[in-house]
Amino acid sequence: MLERIHHVAFAHAPDAPIHEVLEQALGLIVAHEEVGDGFIERMLPIGDGYIQTLEPTGPGLVQRFVDRRGSALHHVAFSVADVRAVVESLRLAGVPLVEPAPRRGGMGTQIAFIHPSATGGMLVELVEGGTRPDDAT
Amino acid sequence: MLERIHHVAFAHAPDAPIHEVLEQALGLIVAHEEVGDGFIERMLPIGDGYIQTLEPTGPGLVQRFVDRRGSALHHVAFSVADVRAVVESLRLAGVPLVEPAPRRGGMGTQIAFIHPSATGGMLVELVEGGTRPDDAT
């Protein structure tokens, strides 16, 4: 069902621009930047996946997470071939989702989040489509 | 320098056996289990990487993390070809490490942790060697 790790997301305070640190310390480079609802997401390719950084720009989920937890790993995302089919299969299995149907994510993807109550507190995102690092860079 | 995401680690309370949940909900299977210093680590292959779960079994880093944060994503690990060379290069660049030299990790690997103060709070592990999921399963 899950193909690979698509990205690992790290939410950080606006005054802690971790993408700059990751570039200087580890050589990871921001290949894509996109404005979301109350945050900026940045994608740093690594292998066939990404590190994603989430910077809050106003009220919303990312700001609330950073207020509560500080800068911390936020979620892990897995590539799937057909997110609608996986969501339907999870629904039939009684696994709760954050939203009832997949929606548009960054980089032209379709995404869905499994509710953390179903995964012992780990926020899991499912990602279909979009460019791979080889295409994006 | 970094080749790919080797694993993403999730620390959980002993009464929240997330590996069972991940198996039931997502089809991820524990391929390897190993006792560490105050914890059990379990490796669940996904693509060419792993989800790692960390369950505290006594006093130590994992127990302290779970006491402070609850069940949460703990660190992200990157594959490197030569961990000793990367550690030396980081040291020369002034990037602090948790320990001065690489040490033995799970599954026959050599590992080192970058100090989170160098990465905006993200705990980063470097991993050399060990089996890949295709070998382990």
Short mmCIF file of C-alpha atoms in Angstrom, two decimals:
data_model
loop_
_atom_site.label_atom_id
_atom_site.label_comp_id
_atom_site.label_asym_id
_atom_site.label_seq_id
_atom_site.Cartn_x
_atom_site.Cartn_y
_atom_site.Cartn_z
CA MET A 1 0.00 0.00 0.00
CA LEU A 2 2.76 2.43 1.00
CA GLU A 3 5.59 2.73 -1.55
CA ARG A 4 8.28 4.77 0.18
CA ILE A 5 8.91 7.73 2.48
CA HIS A 6 7.92 10.79 0.44
CA HIS A 7 9.02 13.33 3.04
CA VAL A 8 9.63 14.01 6.70
CA ALA A 9 8.32 17.36 7.91
CA PHE A 10 9.89 19.58 10.54
CA ALA A 11 7.96 22.58 11.88
CA HIS A 12 10.05 25.46 13.16
CA ALA A 13 9.64 28.90 14.67
CA PRO A 14 9.91 31.79 12.16
CA ASP A 15 13.09 32.97 13.85
CA ALA A 16 14.77 29.56 13.37
CA PRO A 17 15.23 29.20 9.58
CA ILE A 18 16.25 25.57 9.68
CA HIS A 19 16.50 25.26 5.89
CA GLU A 20 19.49 27.62 6.01
CA VAL A 21 21.07 25.55 8.76
CA LEU A 22 20.45 22.29 6.89
CA GLU A 23 22.07 23.79 3.80
CA GLN A 24 25.13 25.00 5.63
CA ALA A 25 25.61 21.97 7.88
CA LEU A 26 24.43 19.13 5.63
CA GLY A 27 24.35 20.42 2.07
CA LEU A 28 20.57 20.04 1.70
CA ILE A 29 19.16 22.65 -0.70
CA VAL A 30 15.65 24.09 -0.95
CA ALA A 31 14.33 22.97 -4.37
CA HIS A 32 10.75 24.13 -3.93
CA GLU A 33 8.93 26.67 -1.79
CA GLU A 34 5.16 27.08 -1.56
CA VAL A 35 2.75 29.12 0.52
CA GLY A 36 0.13 27.14 2.44
CA ASP A 37 -2.68 28.20 4.77
CA GLY A 38 -0.75 30.04 7.48
CA PHE A 39 2.66 28.60 6.63
CA ILE A 40 5.43 28.33 4.06
CA GLU A 41 6.59 24.83 3.15
CA ARG A 42 10.02 24.21 1.71
CA MET A 43 11.15 20.94 0.10
CA LEU A 44 14.79 19.82 0.34
CA PRO A 45 15.47 16.73 -1.83
CA ILE A 46 17.36 13.80 -0.33
CA GLY A 47 17.56 10.49 -2.21
CA ASP A 48 14.12 9.83 -3.70
CA GLY A 49 12.40 11.83 -0.94
CA TYR A 50 12.46 15.18 0.78
CA ILE A 51 12.92 16.91 4.08
CA GLN A 52 10.05 19.37 4.33
CA THR A 53 10.28 22.42 6.57
CA LEU A 54 7.13 24.17 7.78
CA GLU A 55 7.40 27.81 8.83
CA PRO A 56 4.33 29.44 10.34
CA THR A 57 3.33 32.80 8.82
CA GLY A 58 0.11 33.31 10.75
CA PRO A 59 -2.57 31.52 12.78
CA GLY A 60 -3.14 27.89 11.84
CA LEU A 61 -2.09 24.30 12.43
CA VAL A 62 1.66 24.92 12.08
CA GLN A 63 1.62 27.92 14.42
CA ARG A 64 -0.35 25.98 17.02
CA PHE A 65 2.06 23.04 16.78
CA VAL A 66 5.12 25.27 17.22
CA ASP A 67 3.48 27.17 20.09
CA ARG A 68 2.82 23.87 21.85
CA ARG A 69 5.89 21.81 20.97
CA GLY A 70 8.54 24.25 19.83
CA SER A 71 10.52 23.38 16.70
CA ALA A 72 10.02 19.64 16.20
CA LEU A 73 9.42 16.88 13.67
CA HIS A 74 5.80 17.25 12.59
CA HIS A 75 4.76 14.32 10.36
CA VAL A 76 5.97 11.61 8.01
CA ALA A 77 4.54 11.26 4.52
CA PHE A 78 4.38 8.09 2.43
CA SER A 79 4.01 7.85 -1.35
CA VAL A 80 0.98 5.90 -2.55
CA ALA A 81 -0.10 5.15 -6.11
CA ASP A 82 -3.77 6.03 -5.59
CA VAL A 83 -4.56 8.10 -2.51
CA ARG A 84 -8.31 7.90 -3.09
CA ALA A 85 -8.19 4.10 -3.09
CA VAL A 86 -6.03 4.00 0.03
CA VAL A 87 -8.34 6.42 1.84
CA GLU A 88 -11.33 4.27 0.89
CA SER A 89 -9.55 1.12 2.08
CA LEU A 90 -8.64 2.81 5.39
CA ARG A 91 -12.21 3.98 5.84
CA LEU A 92 -13.50 0.43 5.33
CA ALA A 93 -10.94 -0.78 7.88
CA GLY A 94 -12.20 1.76 10.41
CA VAL A 95 -9.04 3.90 10.37
CA PRO A 96 -10.02 7.55 10.97
CA LEU A 97 -8.74 10.31 8.69
CA VAL A 98 -8.25 14.00 9.48
CA GLU A 99 -10.46 15.00 6.54
CA PRO A 100 -13.06 12.88 4.72
CA ALA A 101 -11.45 13.05 1.25
CA PRO A 102 -8.04 13.69 -0.33
CA ARG A 103 -7.20 17.30 -1.15
CA ARG A 104 -4.58 19.19 -3.11
CA GLY A 105 -1.14 19.34 -1.47
CA GLY A 106 2.10 21.07 -2.46
CA MET A 107 3.83 20.43 -5.78
CA GLY A 108 0.67 19.23 -7.52
CA THR A 109 0.09 16.29 -5.19
CA GLN A 110 -3.10 14.83 -3.78
CA ILE A 111 -2.82 14.22 -0.04
CA ALA A 112 -4.65 12.87 2.98
CA PHE A 113 -3.74 12.69 6.66
CA ILE A 114 -4.50 9.71 8.87
CA HIS A 115 -5.78 10.82 12.25
CA PRO A 116 -2.98 10.41 14.84
CA SER A 117 -5.38 8.56 17.13
CA ALA A 118 -5.10 5.65 14.66
CA THR A 119 -1.30 5.55 14.72
CA GLY A 120 -0.36 5.96 18.37
CA GLY A 121 0.18 9.70 17.95
CA MET A 122 2.26 9.65 14.76
CA LEU A 123 0.83 12.04 12.18
CA VAL A 124 0.95 10.19 8.84
CA GLU A 125 0.36 11.81 5.45
CA LEU A 126 -0.37 9.93 2.24
CA VAL A 127 0.88 11.53 -0.98
CA GLU A 128 -0.03 10.75 -4.57
CA GLY A 129 1.76 12.23 -7.56
CA GLY A 130 3.82 15.37 -7.89
CA THR A 131 7.39 15.59 -9.05
CA ARG A 132 10.18 13.45 -7.68
CA PRO A 133 13.44 15.09 -6.59
CA ASP A 134 15.07 14.14 -9.91
CA ASP A 135 12.39 16.10 -11.77
CA ALA A 136 12.27 19.03 -9.36
CA THR A 137 15.96 19.89 -9.32
CA MET B 1 27.25 13.93 1.60
CA LEU B 2 23.83 12.53 2.59
CA GLU B 3 22.56 9.75 0.31
CA ARG B 4 18.96 9.15 1.37
CA ILE B 5 16.64 8.91 4.36
CA HIS B 6 17.68 5.74 6.20
CA HIS B 7 14.92 5.87 8.78
CA VAL B 8 12.50 8.07 10.68
CA ALA B 9 12.23 7.25 14.39
CA PHE B 10 9.12 7.49 16.53
CA ALA B 11 9.39 7.14 20.31
CA HIS B 12 6.33 5.84 22.09
CA ALA B 13 5.12 4.97 25.56
CA PRO B 14 5.38 1.25 26.44
CA ASP B 15 1.59 1.03 26.62
CA ALA B 16 1.24 2.32 23.03
CA PRO B 17 2.70 -0.41 20.81
CA ILE B 18 2.68 1.64 17.64
CA HIS B 19 4.32 -1.10 15.55
CA GLU B 20 1.16 -3.17 15.97
CA VAL B 21 -0.96 -0.21 14.92
CA LEU B 22 1.25 0.51 11.91
CA GLU B 23 0.96 -3.11 10.86
CA GLN B 24 -2.81 -3.21 11.17
CA ALA B 25 -3.51 0.22 9.69
CA LEU B 26 -0.78 0.54 7.08
CA GLY B 27 0.66 -2.91 6.44
CA LEU B 28 4.13 -2.05 7.78
CA ILE B 29 5.82 -5.10 9.31
CA VAL B 30 8.57 -5.32 11.93
CA ALA B 31 11.57 -6.89 10.14
CA HIS B 32 14.10 -6.40 12.91
CA GLU B 33 14.03 -5.89 16.66
CA GLU B 34 17.00 -5.04 18.84
CA VAL B 35 17.58 -4.14 22.47
CA GLY B 36 19.39 -0.85 23.11
CA ASP B 37 20.40 0.94 26.29
CA GLY B 38 17.03 1.40 28.00
CA PHE B 39 14.90 0.81 24.92
CA ILE B 40 13.82 -1.65 22.23
CA GLU B 41 14.13 -0.48 18.64
CA ARG B 42 12.04 -2.01 15.89
CA MET B 43 12.64 -1.50 12.16
CA LEU B 44 9.72 -1.52 9.71
CA PRO B 45 10.92 -1.44 6.07
CA ILE B 46 9.32 1.02 3.65
CA GLY B 47 10.84 1.60 0.20
CA ASP B 48 14.61 1.70 0.65
CA GLY B 49 14.30 2.98 4.23
CA TYR B 50 12.60 2.21 7.52
CA ILE B 51 10.25 3.53 10.12
CA GLN B 52 11.97 2.91 13.44
CA THR B 53 9.98 2.67 16.65
CA LEU B 54 11.65 3.28 20.01
CA GLU B 55 10.04 1.78 23.11
CA PRO B 56 11.53 2.67 26.49
CA THR B 57 12.30 -0.28 28.77
CA GLY B 58 13.98 1.65 31.58
CA PRO B 59 15.73 4.91 32.42
CA GLY B 60 17.53 6.56 29.53
CA LEU B 61 17.23 8.95 26.61
CA VAL B 62 14.08 7.41 25.14
CA GLN B 63 12.27 7.33 28.49
CA ARG B 64 13.19 10.97 29.14
CA PHE B 65 11.97 11.98 25.69
CA VAL B 66 8.63 10.20 26.12
CA ASP B 67 8.22 11.62 29.64
CA ARG B 68 8.74 15.13 28.28
CA ARG B 69 7.05 14.96 24.88
CA GLY B 70 4.75 11.97 24.93
CA SER B 71 4.77 9.66 21.92
CA ALA B 72 6.34 11.69 19.11
CA LEU B 73 8.70 11.62 16.15
CA HIS B 74 12.19 11.46 17.63
CA HIS B 75 14.83 11.81 14.90
CA VAL B 76 15.58 11.42 11.21
CA ALA B 77 18.53 9.35 10.01
CA PHE B 78 20.42 9.76 6.73
CA SER B 79 22.57 7.15 5.00
CA VAL B 80 26.17 8.17 4.40
CA ALA B 81 28.95 6.22 2.71
CA ASP B 82 31.60 6.95 5.35
CA VAL B 83 30.32 8.20 8.69
CA ARG B 84 33.82 8.79 10.05
CA ALA B 85 34.65 11.10 7.12
CA VAL B 86 31.35 12.99 7.48
CA VAL B 87 31.88 13.42 11.22
CA GLU B 88 35.38 14.75 10.58
CA SER B 89 34.09 17.14 7.93
CA LEU B 90 31.35 18.38 10.28
CA ARG B 91 33.85 18.86 13.06
CA LEU B 92 36.06 20.96 10.76
CA ALA B 93 32.98 23.02 9.81
CA GLY B 94 32.24 23.66 13.50
CA VAL B 95 29.06 21.55 13.58
CA PRO B 96 28.72 20.00 17.06
CA LEU B 97 28.05 16.29 17.49
CA VAL B 98 26.37 14.50 20.40
CA GLU B 99 29.38 12.22 20.83
CA PRO B 100 32.94 12.78 19.62
CA ALA B 101 33.18 9.68 17.40
CA PRO B 102 30.88 7.27 15.55
CA ARG B 103 29.69 4.25 17.49
CA ARG B 104 27.92 0.98 16.78
CA GLY B 105 24.19 1.27 16.03
CA GLY B 106 21.49 -1.30 15.35
CA MET B 107 21.73 -3.85 12.52
CA GLY B 108 25.52 -3.66 12.30
CA THR B 109 25.63 0.03 11.43
CA GLN B 110 28.03 2.78 12.50
CA ILE B 111 26.18 5.88 13.62
CA ALA B 112 26.66 9.43 14.86
CA PHE B 113 24.18 12.09 15.98
CA ILE B 114 24.51 15.76 15.11
CA HIS B 115 23.72 17.95 18.10
CA PRO B 116 20.24 19.45 17.66
CA SER B 117 21.65 22.90 18.46
CA ALA B 118 23.29 22.76 15.00
CA THR B 119 20.06 21.95 13.16
CA GLY B 120 17.46 24.21 14.71
CA GLY B 121 16.27 21.48 17.07
CA MET B 122 16.02 18.61 14.58
CA LEU B 123 17.87 15.54 15.87
CA VAL B 124 19.79 14.12 12.89
CA GLU B 125 21.49 10.72 12.83
CA LEU B 126 24.10 9.64 10.28
CA VAL B 127 24.14 5.93 9.42
CA GLU B 128 26.80 3.93 7.61
CA GLY B 129 26.32 0.33 6.50
CA GLY B 130 23.96 -2.32 7.74
CA THR B 131 21.43 -4.20 5.69
CA ARG B 132 18.93 -2.53 3.38
CA PRO B 133 15.26 -3.53 3.58
CA ASP B 134 15.66 -5.81 0.55
CA ASP B 135 18.34 -7.77 2.41
CA ALA B 136 16.57 -7.76 5.77
CA THR B 137 13.21 -9.09 4.65
#
